[in-house]
Short mmCIF file of C-alpha atoms and ligand atoms in Angstrom, two decimals:
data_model
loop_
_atom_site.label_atom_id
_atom_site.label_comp_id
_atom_site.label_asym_id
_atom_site.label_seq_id
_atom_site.Cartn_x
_atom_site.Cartn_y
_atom_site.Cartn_z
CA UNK A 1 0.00 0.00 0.00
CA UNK A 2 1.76 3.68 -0.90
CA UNK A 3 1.07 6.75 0.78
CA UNK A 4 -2.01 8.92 -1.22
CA UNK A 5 -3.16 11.44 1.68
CA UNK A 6 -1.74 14.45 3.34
CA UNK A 7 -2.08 16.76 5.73
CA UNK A 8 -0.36 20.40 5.83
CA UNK A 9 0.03 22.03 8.98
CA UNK A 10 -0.46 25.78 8.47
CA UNK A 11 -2.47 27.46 11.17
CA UNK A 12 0.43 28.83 13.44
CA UNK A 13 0.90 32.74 14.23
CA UNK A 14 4.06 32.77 12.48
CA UNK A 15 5.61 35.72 14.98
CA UNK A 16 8.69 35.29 14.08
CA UNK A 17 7.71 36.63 10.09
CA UNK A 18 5.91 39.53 11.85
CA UNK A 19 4.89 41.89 10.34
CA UNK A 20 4.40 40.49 7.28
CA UNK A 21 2.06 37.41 9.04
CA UNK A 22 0.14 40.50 10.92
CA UNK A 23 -2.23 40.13 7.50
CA UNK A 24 -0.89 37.19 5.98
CA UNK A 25 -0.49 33.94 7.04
CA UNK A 26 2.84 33.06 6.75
CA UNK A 27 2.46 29.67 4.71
CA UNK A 28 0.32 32.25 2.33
CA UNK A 29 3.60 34.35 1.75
CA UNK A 30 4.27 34.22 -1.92
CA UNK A 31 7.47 32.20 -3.83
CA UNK A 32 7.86 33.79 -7.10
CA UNK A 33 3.98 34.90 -6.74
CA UNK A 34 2.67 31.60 -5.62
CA UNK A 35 2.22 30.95 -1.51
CA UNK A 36 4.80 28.29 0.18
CA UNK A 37 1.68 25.97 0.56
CA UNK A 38 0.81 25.87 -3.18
CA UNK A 39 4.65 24.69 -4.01
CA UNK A 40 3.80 22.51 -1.40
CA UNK A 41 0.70 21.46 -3.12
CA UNK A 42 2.70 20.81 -6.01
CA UNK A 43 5.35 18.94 -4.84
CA UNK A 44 3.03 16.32 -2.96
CA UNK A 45 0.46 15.89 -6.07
CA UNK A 46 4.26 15.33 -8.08
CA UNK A 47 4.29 12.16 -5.50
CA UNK A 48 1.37 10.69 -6.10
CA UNK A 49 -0.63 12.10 -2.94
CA UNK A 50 -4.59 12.59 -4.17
CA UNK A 51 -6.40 14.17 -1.34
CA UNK A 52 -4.73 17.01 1.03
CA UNK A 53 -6.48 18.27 4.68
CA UNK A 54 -5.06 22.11 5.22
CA UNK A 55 -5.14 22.22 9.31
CA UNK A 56 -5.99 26.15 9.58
CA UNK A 57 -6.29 27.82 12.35
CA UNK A 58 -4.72 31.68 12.35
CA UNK A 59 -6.28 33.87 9.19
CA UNK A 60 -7.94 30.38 7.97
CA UNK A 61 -10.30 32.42 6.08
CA UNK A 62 -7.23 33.14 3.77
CA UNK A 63 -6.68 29.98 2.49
CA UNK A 64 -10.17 29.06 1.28
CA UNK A 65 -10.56 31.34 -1.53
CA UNK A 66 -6.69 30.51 -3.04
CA UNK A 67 -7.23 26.23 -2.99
CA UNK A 68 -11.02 26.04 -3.11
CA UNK A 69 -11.75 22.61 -3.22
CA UNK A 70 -8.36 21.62 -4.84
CA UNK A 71 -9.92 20.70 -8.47
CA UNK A 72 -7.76 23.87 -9.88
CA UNK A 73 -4.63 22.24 -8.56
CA UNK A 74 -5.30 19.01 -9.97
CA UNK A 75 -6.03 17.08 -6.24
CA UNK A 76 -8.74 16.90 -3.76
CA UNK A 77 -8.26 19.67 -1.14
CA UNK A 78 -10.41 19.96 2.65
CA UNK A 79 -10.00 22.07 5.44
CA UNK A 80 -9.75 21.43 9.27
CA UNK A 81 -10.41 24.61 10.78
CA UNK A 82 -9.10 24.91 14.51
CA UNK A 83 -10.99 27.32 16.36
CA UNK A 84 -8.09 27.13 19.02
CA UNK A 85 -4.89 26.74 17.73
CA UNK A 86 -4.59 22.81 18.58
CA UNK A 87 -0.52 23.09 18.41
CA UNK A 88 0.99 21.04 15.69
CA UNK A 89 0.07 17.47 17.39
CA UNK A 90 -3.28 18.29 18.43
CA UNK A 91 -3.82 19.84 14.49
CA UNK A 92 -3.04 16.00 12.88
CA UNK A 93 -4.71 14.58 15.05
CA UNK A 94 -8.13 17.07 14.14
CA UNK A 95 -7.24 17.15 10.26
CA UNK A 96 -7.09 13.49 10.27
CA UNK A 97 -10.75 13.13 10.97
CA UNK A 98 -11.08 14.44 7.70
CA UNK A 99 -9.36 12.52 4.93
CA UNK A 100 -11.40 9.92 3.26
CA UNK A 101 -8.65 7.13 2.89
CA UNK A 102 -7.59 5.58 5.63
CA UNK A 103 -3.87 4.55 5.10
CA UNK A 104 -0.73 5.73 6.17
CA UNK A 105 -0.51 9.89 6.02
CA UNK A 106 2.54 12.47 5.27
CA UNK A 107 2.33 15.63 7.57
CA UNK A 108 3.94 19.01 5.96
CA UNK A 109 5.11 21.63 8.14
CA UNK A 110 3.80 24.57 6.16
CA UNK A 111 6.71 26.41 5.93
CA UNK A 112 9.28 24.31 4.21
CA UNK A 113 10.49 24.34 1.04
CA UNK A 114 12.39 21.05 0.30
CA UNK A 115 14.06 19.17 -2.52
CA UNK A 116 13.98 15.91 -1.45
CA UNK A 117 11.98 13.06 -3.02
CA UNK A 118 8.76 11.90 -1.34
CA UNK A 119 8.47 9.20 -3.15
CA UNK A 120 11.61 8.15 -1.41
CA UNK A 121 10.58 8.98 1.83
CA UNK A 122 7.69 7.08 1.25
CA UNK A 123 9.44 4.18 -0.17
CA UNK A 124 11.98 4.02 3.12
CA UNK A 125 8.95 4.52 5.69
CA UNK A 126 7.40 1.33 3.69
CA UNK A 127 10.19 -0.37 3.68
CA UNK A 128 10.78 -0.15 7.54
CA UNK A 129 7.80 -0.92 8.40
CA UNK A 130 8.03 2.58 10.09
CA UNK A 131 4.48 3.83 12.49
CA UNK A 132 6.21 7.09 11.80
CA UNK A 133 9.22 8.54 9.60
CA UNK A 134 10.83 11.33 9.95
CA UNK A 135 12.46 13.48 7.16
CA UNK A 136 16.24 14.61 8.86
CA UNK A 137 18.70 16.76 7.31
CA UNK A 138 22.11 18.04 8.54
CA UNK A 139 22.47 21.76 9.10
CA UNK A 140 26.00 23.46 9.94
CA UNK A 141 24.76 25.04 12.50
CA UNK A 142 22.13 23.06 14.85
CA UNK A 143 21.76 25.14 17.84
CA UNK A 144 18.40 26.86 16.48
CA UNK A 145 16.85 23.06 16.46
CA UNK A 146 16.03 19.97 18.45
CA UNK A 147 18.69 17.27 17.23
CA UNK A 148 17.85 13.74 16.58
CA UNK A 149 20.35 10.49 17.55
CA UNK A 150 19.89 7.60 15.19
CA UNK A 151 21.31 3.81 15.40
CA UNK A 152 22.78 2.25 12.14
CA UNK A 153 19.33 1.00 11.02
CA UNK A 154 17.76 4.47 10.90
CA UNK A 155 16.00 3.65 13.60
CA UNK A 156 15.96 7.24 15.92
CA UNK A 157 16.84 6.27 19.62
CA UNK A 158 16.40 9.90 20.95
CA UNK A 159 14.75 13.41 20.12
CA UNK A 160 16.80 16.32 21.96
CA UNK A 161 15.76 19.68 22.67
CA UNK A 162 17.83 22.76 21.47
CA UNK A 163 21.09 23.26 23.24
CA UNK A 164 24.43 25.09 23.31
CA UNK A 165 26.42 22.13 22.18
CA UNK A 166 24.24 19.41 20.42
CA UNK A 167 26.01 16.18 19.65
CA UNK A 168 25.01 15.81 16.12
CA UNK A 169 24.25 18.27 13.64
CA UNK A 170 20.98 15.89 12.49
CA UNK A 171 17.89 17.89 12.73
CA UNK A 172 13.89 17.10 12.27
CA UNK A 173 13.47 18.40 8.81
CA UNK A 174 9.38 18.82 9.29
CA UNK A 175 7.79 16.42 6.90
CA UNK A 176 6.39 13.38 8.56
CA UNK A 177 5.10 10.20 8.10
CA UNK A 178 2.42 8.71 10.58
CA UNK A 179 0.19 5.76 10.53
CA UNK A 180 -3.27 5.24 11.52
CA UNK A 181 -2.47 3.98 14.89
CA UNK A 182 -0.09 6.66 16.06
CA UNK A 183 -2.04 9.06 14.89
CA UNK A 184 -4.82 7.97 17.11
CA UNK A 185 -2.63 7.96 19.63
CA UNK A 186 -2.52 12.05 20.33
CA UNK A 187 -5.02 13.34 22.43
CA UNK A 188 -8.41 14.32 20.45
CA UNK A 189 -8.97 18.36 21.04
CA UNK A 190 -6.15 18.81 22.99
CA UNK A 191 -3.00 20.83 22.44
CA UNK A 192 -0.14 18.81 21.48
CA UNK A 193 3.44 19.74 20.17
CA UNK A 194 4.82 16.93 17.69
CA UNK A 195 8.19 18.02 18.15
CA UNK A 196 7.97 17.92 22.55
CA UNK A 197 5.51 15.22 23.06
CA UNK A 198 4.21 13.37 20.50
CA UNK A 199 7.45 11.90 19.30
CA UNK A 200 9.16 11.75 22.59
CA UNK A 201 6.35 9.49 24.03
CA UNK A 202 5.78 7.30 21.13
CA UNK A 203 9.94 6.37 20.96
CA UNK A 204 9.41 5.75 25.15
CA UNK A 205 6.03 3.61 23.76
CA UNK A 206 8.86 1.18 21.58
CA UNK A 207 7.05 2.54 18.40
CA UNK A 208 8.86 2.02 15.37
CA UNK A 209 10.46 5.63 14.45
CA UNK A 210 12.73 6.20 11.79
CA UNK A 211 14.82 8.61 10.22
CA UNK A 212 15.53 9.35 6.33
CA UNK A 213 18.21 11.58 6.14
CA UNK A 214 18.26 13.69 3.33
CA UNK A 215 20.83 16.46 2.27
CA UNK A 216 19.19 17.99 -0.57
CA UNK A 217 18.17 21.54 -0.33
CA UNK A 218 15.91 22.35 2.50
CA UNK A 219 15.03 25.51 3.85
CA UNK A 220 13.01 26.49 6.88
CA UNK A 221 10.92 29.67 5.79
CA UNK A 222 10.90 31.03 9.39
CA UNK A 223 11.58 34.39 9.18
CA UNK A 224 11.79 37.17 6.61
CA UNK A 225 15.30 36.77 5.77
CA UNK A 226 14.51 32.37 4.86
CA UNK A 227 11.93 34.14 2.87
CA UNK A 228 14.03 35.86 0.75
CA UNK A 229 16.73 33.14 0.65
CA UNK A 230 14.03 30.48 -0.74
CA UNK A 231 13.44 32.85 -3.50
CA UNK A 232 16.80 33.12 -4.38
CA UNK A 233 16.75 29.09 -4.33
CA UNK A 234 13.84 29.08 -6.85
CA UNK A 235 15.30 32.23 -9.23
CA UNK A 236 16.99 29.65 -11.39
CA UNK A 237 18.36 31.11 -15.36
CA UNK A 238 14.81 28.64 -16.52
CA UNK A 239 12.58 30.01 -13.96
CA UNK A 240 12.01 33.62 -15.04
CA UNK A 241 8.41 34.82 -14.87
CA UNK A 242 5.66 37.23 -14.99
CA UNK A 243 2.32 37.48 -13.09
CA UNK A 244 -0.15 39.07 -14.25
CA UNK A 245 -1.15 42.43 -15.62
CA UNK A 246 2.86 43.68 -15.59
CA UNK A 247 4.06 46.25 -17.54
CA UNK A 248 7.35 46.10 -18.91
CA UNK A 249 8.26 48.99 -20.77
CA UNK A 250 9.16 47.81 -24.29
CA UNK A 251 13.03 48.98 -23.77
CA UNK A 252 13.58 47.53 -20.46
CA UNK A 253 15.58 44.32 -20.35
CA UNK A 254 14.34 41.23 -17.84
CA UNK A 255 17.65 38.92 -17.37
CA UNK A 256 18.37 35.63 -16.53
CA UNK A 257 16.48 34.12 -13.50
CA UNK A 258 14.01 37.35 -12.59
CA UNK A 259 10.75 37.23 -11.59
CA UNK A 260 8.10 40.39 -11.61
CA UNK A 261 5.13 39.87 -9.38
CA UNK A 262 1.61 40.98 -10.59
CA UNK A 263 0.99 44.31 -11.44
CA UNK A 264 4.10 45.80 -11.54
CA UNK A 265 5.67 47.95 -13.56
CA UNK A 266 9.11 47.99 -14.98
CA UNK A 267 10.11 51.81 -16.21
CA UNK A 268 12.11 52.53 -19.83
CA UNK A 269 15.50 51.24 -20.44
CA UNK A 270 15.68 49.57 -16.73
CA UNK A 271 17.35 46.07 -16.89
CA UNK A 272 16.58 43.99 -13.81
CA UNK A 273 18.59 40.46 -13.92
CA UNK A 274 18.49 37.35 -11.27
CA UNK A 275 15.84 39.59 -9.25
CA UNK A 276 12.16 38.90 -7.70
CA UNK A 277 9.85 41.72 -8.16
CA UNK A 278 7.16 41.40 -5.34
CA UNK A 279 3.06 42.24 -6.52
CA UNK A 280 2.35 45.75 -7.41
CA UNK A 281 5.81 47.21 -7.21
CA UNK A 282 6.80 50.42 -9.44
CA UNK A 283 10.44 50.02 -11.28
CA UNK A 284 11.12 53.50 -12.33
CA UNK A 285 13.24 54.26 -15.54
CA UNK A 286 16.46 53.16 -15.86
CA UNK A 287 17.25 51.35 -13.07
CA UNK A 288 19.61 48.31 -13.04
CA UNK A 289 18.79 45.74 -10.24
CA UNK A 290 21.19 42.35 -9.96
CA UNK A 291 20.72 39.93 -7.68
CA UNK A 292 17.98 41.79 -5.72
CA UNK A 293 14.54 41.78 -3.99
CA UNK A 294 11.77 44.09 -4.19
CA UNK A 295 9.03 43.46 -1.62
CA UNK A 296 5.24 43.84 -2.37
CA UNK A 297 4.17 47.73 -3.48
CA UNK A 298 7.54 49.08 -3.14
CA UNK A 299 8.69 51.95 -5.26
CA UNK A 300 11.99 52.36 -6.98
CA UNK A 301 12.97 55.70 -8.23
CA UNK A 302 14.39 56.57 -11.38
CA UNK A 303 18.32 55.86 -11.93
CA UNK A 304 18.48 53.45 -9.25
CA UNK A 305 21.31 50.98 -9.27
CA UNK A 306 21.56 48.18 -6.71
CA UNK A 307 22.84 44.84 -6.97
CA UNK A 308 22.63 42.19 -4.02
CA UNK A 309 20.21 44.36 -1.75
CA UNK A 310 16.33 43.63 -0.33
CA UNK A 311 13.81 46.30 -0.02
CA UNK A 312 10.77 47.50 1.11
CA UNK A 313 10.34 44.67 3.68
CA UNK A 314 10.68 47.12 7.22
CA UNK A 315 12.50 44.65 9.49
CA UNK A 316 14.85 41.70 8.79
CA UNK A 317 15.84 39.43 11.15
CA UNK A 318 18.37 36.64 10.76
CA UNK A 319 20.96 36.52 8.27
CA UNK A 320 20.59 38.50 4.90
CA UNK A 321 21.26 35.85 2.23
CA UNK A 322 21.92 38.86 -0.35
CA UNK A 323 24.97 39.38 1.31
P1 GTP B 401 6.55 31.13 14.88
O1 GTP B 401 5.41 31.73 15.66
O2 GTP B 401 7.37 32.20 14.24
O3 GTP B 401 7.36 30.13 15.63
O4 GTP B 401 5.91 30.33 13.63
P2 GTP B 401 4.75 29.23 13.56
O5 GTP B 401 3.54 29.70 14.26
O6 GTP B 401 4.54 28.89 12.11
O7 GTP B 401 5.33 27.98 14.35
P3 GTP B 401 6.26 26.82 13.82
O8 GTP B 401 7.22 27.36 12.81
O9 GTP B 401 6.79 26.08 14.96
O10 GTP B 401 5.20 25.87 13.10
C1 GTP B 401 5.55 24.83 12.22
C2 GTP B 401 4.38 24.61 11.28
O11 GTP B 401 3.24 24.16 12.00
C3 GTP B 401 3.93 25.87 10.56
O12 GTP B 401 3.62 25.54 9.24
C4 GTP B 401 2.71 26.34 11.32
O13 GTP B 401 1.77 27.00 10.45
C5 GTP B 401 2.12 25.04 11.83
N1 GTP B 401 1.48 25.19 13.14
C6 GTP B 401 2.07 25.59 14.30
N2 GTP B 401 1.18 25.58 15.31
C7 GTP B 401 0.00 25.15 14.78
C8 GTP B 401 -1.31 24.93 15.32
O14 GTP B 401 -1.59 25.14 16.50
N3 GTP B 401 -2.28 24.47 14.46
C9 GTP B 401 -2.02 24.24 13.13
N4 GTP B 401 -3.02 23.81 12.37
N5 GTP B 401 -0.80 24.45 12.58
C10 GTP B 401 0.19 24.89 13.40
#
């Protein structure tokens, strides 16, 4: 039996993204003018998975109109609404009272963007005879994250909290695969963290957990500056694009790898290369952006020349990947 359902968890607050999640939420903040959950979509439909539950809770009313019932994106979309935030145990366990299959489900943190195959995630949870797998990857730097402690069978004897000086640099990579069983497991309408006591309890319950490390690109869209550096990820040479309704004056020059969000305009004789244009911004005349990002509405005045620079967004935290 293969893995056909899904669930994506994206009803958190999202504080550290403030303020763009004030309006927004943040798995609706746009990747080359389409929202972190719709590449998410994507990528799962790409797998094979047929029917997805969105566990809402914070702005849920956002995310209705975009997916509707899923038929645009090709796959059969439902939402669990939380009317309290359930915390990201308590939300699988709600959602999965509403798929329609009953097999074995993947879980999406809804703020990843990831380049490793599901299929073989799916394949090694099947394989092992898993109740849950875990998607790992290495970072350099693990201190931000909970670190996980594997045995040579991929088996995962431990889940540790963030520390000064973890022990491995092997992290929870936030895409999950549960069965039935375990997901009964979590409390019904109570709030439950995955991460702090789901998975801690079912490893001290001798449930099968493994691991499937992965090293491909993975990013963890947490705060405005992962926002920007996912972008960059997805500006490849092939990828350029334009929403809709942009104006390009006919003597301006769009270069390798940009993208211009809708309803922008890009002034006379500016040539913008390797660069994402947010929705609605105003490129005045000849201005020469490289390597840059323009946020949502901002205005660039005529002459400008930038290369490697953000703007418009009003705070930044973390590291600028521009730089
Ligand atoms: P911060 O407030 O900045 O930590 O962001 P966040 O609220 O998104 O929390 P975090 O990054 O830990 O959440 C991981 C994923 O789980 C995100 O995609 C969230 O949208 C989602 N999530 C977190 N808490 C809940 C919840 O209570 N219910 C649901 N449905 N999803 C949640």
């Amino acid at each position: 039996m293969t893995v056909t359902s899904a669930i994506l968890l994206v009803g958190g607050m999202g504080t550290r993204m403030q303020p763009l999640t004030l309006s927004t939420p943040k798995p609706m903040l746009e990747l080359l003018g389409r929202p972190i959950t719709e590449h998410q979509i994507m990528k799962a439909k790409e797998a094979g998975i047929q029917e997805i539950v969105l566990a809402t809770s914070y702005l849920s009313e956002v995310f209705i109109p975009h997916f509707g019932d899923g038929s645009q994106f090709g796959i059969q979309i439902s939402y669990a609404v939380e009317e309290v935030a359930l915390g990201t145990g308590g939300a699988i366990r709600n959602a999965a009272d509403s798929l329609r299959s009953d097999g074995d489900v993947i879980i999406f943190n809804g703020d990843i963007l990831s380049a490793h195959s599901l299929q073989e995630q799916i394949a090694f949870h099947e394989s092992n005879d898993a109740d849950i797998s875990l998607h790992l990857t290495r970072v350099p730097d693990a201190r931000p994250f909970g670190v996980v402690d594997l045995d040579e069978e991929n088996r995962i004897s431990s889940f540790m909290e963030k520390m000064e000086n973890p022990p491995t640099n092997v992290i929870n990579a936030g895409c999950y695969i549960f069965n039935r069983t375990s997901i009964q497991k979590i409390p019904h309408g109570e709030v439950v963290s995955v991460e702090r006591q789901t998975f801690p309890e079912m490893l001290k319950d001798g449930a099968r957990v493994f691991g499937y490390i992965d090293t491909s690109y993975w990013i963890d869209i947490g705060n405005p500056s992962a926002l920007l550096a996912a972008t960059r990820e997805l500006l490849q040479p092939s990828a350029s694009g334009l929403g809709d309704d942009v104006a390009v004056d006919a003597s301006a020059q769009l270069l390798g790898g940009t993208y211009v969000g809708a309803g922008s305009v890009i002034g006379p004789h500016s040539i913008i290369e390797n660069s994402a244009i947010g929705r609605g911004a105003r490129i005045g005349a000849g201005v020469r952006l490289t390597r840059c990002h323009v946020a949502d509405g901002t205005r660039i005045p005529d002459g400008f020349i930038a290369e490697g620079q953000y703007f418009g967004f009003t705070e930044l935290t973390g590291e600028n990947p521009y730089n």
